[in-house]
PDB file of C-alpha atoms in Angstrom:
ATOM      1  CA  UNK A 169      29.895 106.057  -7.488  1.00  0.00           C
ATOM      2  CA  UNK A 170      26.205 106.619  -6.980  1.00  0.00           C
ATOM      3  CA  UNK A 171      25.163 104.483  -9.896  1.00  0.00           C
ATOM      4  CA  UNK A 172      22.444 102.236  -8.526  1.00  0.00           C
ATOM      5  CA  UNK A 173      21.533  99.232 -10.635  1.00  0.00           C
ATOM      6  CA  UNK A 174      18.376  97.605  -9.334  1.00  0.00           C
ATOM      7  CA  UNK A 175      17.340  95.354 -12.229  1.00  0.00           C
ATOM      8  CA  UNK A 176      15.937  97.847 -14.765  1.00  0.00           C
ATOM      9  CA  UNK A 177      12.729  95.919 -15.442  1.00  0.00           C
ATOM     10  CA  UNK A 178      10.999  99.102 -16.558  1.00  0.00           C
ATOM     11  CA  UNK A 179      12.138 101.961 -18.821  1.00  0.00           C
ATOM     12  CA  UNK A 180      11.539 104.361 -15.926  1.00  0.00           C
ATOM     13  CA  UNK A 181      14.033 102.552 -13.713  1.00  0.00           C
ATOM     14  CA  UNK A 182      16.638 102.540 -16.483  1.00  0.00           C
ATOM     15  CA  UNK A 183      16.197 106.297 -16.846  1.00  0.00           C
ATOM     16  CA  UNK A 184      16.696 106.716 -13.114  1.00  0.00           C
ATOM     17  CA  UNK A 185      20.050 104.930 -13.349  1.00  0.00           C
ATOM     18  CA  UNK A 186      21.132 107.205 -16.204  1.00  0.00           C
ATOM     19  CA  UNK A 187      19.949 110.258 -14.287  1.00  0.00           C
ATOM     20  CA  UNK A 188      22.078 109.256 -11.308  1.00  0.00           C
ATOM     21  CA  UNK A 189      25.085 108.861 -13.572  1.00  0.00           C
ATOM     22  CA  UNK A 190      24.510 112.336 -15.036  1.00  0.00           C
ATOM     23  CA  UNK A 191      24.626 113.802 -11.542  1.00  0.00           C
ATOM     24  CA  UNK A 192      28.116 112.379 -11.082  1.00  0.00           C
ATOM     25  CA  UNK A 193      29.328 113.895 -14.339  1.00  0.00           C
ATOM     26  CA  UNK A 194      27.762 117.208 -13.276  1.00  0.00           C
ATOM     27  CA  UNK A 195      25.690 117.198 -16.433  1.00  0.00           C
ATOM     28  CA  UNK A 196      22.467 118.423 -14.860  1.00  0.00           C
ATOM     29  CA  UNK A 197      20.257 120.452 -17.222  1.00  0.00           C
TER      30      UNK A 197
END
């Protein structure tokens, strides 16, 4: 799993984690 959790202190970092998860589910727009 390529889900990287590096303490989402900022909304941007949280979005990056979600984006990585979307890549795994092949849900790329």
